[in-house]
Coordinates of N, CA and C in Angstrom, one line a residue:
X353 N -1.1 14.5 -25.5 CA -0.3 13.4 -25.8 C 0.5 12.9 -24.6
X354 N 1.2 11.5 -24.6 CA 1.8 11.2 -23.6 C 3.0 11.8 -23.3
X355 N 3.5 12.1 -24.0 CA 5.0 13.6 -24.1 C 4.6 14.4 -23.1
X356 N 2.9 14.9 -23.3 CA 2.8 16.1 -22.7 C 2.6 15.9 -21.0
X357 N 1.8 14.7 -21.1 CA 1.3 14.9 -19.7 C 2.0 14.0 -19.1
X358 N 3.2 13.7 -19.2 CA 3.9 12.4 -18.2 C 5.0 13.5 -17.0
X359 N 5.2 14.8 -17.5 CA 6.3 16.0 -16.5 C 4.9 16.1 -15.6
X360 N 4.0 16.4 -16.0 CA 2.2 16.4 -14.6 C 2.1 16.0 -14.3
X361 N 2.5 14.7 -14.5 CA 2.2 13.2 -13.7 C 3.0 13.4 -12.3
X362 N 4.2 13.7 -12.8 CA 5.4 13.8 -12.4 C 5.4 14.3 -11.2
X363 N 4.6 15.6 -11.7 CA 4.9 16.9 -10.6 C 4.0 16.7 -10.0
X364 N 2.7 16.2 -10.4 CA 1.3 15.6 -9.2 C 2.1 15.1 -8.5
X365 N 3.0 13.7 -8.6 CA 2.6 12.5 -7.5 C 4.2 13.9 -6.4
X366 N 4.9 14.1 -7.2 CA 6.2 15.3 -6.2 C 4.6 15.9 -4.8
X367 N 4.4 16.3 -5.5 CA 3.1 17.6 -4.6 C 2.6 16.5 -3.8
X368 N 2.1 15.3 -4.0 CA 1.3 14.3 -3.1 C 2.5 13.7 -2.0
X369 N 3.4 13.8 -3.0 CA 4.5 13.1 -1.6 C 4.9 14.3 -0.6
X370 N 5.0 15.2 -0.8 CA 5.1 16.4 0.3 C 4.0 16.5 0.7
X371 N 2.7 16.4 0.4 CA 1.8 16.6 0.9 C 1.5 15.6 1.8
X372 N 1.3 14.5 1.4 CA 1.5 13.1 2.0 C 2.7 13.1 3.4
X373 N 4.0 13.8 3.1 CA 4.4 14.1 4.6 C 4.5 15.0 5.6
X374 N 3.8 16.3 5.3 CA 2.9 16.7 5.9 C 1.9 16.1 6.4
X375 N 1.3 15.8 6.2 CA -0.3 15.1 6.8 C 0.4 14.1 7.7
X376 N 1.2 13.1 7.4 CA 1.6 12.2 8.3 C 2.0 13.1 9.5
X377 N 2.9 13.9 9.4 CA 3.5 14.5 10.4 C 2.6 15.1 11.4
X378 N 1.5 15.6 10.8 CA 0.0 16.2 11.6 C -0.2 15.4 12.3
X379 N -0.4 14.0 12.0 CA -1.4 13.3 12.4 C -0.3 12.1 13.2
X380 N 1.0 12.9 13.9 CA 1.7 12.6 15.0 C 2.9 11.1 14.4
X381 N 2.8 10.9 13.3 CA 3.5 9.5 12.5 C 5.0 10.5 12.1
X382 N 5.8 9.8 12.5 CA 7.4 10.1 12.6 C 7.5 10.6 11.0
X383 N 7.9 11.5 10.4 CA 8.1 11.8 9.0 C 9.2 11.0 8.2
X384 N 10.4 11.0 9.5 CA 11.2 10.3 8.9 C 11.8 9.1 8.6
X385 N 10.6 8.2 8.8 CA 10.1 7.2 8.0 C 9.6 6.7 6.3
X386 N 9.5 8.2 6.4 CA 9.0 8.0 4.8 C 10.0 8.0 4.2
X387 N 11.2 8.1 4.2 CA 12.4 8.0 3.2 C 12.7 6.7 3.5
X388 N 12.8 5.8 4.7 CA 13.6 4.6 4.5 C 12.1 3.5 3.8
X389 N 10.2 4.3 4.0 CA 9.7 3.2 3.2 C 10.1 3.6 2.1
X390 N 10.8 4.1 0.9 CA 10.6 4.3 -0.4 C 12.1 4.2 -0.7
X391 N 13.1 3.7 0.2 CA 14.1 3.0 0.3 C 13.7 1.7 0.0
X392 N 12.8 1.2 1.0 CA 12.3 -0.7 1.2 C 11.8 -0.9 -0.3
X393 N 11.2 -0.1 -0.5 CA 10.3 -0.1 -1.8 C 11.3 -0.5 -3.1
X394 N 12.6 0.7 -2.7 CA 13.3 0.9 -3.9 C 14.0 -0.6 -4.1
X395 N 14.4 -1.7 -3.0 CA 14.9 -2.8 -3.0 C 14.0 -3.9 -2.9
X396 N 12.9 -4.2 -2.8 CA 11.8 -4.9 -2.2 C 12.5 -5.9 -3.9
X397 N 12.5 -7.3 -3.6 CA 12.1 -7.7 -4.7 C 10.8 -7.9 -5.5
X398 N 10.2 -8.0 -6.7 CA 9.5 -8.5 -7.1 C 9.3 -9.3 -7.4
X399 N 9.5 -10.3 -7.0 CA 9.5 -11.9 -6.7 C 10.1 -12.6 -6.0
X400 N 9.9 -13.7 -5.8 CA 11.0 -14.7 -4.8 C 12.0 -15.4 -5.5
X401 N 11.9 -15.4 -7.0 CA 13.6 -15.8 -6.9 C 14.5 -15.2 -6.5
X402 N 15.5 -16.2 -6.9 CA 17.4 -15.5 -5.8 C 17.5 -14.3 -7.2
X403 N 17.1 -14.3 -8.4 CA 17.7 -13.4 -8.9 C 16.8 -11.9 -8.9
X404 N 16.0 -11.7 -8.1 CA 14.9 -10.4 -7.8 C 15.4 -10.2 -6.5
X405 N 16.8 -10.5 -6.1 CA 16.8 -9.6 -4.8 C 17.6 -8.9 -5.0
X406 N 18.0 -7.9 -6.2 CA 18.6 -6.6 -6.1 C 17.9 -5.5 -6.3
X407 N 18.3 -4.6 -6.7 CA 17.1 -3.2 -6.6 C 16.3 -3.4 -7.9
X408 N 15.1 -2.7 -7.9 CA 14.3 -2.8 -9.2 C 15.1 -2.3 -9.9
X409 N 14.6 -2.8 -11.3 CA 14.9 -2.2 -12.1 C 13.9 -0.5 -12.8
X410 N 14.5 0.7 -12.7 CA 13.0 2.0 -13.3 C 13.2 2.1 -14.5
X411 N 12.0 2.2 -15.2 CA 12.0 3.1 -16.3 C 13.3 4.3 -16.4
X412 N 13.1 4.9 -17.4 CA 13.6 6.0 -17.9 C 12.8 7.2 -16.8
X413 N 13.3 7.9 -16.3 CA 12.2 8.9 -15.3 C 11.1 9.7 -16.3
X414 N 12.0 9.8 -18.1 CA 11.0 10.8 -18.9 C 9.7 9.9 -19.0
X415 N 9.8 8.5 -18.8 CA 9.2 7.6 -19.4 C 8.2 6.9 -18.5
X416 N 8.2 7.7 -17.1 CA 7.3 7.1 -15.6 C 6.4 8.3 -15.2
X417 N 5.4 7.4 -14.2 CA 4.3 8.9 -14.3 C 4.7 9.1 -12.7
X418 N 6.3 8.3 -12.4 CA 6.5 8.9 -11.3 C 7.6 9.5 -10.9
X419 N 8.1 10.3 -10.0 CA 9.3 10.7 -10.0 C 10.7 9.4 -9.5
X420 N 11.5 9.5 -9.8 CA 12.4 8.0 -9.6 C 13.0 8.1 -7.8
X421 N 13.2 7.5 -7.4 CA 13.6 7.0 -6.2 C 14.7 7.7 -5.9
X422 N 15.5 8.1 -6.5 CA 16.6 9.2 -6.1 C 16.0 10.6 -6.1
X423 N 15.1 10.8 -6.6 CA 14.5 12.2 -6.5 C 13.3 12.4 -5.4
X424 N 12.9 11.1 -5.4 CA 12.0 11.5 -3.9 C 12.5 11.1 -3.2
X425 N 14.1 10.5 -2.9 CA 14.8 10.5 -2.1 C 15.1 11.7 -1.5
X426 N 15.8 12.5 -2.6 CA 16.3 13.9 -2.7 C 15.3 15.3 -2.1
X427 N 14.1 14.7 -2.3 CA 13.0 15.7 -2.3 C 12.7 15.0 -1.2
X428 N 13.0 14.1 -0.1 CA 12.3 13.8 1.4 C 13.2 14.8 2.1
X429 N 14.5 14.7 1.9 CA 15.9 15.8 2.6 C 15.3 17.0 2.8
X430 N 15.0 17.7 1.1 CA 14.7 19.1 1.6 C 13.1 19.5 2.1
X431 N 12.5 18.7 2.1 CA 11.1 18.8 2.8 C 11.2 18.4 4.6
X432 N 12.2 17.4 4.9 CA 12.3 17.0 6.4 C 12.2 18.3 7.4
X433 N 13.0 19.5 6.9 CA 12.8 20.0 8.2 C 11.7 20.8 8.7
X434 N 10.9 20.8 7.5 CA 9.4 21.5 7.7 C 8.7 20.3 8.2
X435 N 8.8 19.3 8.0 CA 8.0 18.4 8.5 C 8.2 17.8 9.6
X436 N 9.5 18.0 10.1 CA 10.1 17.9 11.6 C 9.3 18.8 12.2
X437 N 9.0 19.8 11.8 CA 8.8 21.0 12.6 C 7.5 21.1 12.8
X438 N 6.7 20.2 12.1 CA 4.8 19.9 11.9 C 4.6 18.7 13.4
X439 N 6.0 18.1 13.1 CA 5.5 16.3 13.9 C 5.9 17.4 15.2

């Protein structure tokens, strides 16, 4: 059910974004970049009117198959120094 498998979702795309900054870092691309793109992201409008230039609006996090922007915020901090240590 969707109950079940939206915390998997969850914890996939967690695993792909640490993995994801690892591999960047291998492959010599500054790591700590990836927090200010998912910063841009988190303010990017989605559209061009004047009233879509504040931050998106997220789901409920129980209610996304992704983790919310404060938490892969949260989760770039404690992964940086291993990935400082890769670049």
């Amino acid at each position: 059910s969707l109950w079940r498998e939206l915390p998997h979702s969850r914890q996939q795309e967690t695993e792909a974004d640490q993995l994801g900054l690892h591999l960047a870092a291998r492959a010599c691309y500054d790591p700590r970049a990836a927090p200010r793109v998912f910063r841009n992201m988190m303010t990017e409008p989605k559209d061009s009117s004047p009233a879509s230039t504040t931050a998106k609006m997220e789901p409920p996090e129980f209610l996304s198959t992704h983790p919310s922007h404060q938490h892969r915020q949260d989760h770039f901090a404690e992964w940086m120094p291993t990935a400082l240590e890769i670049y």
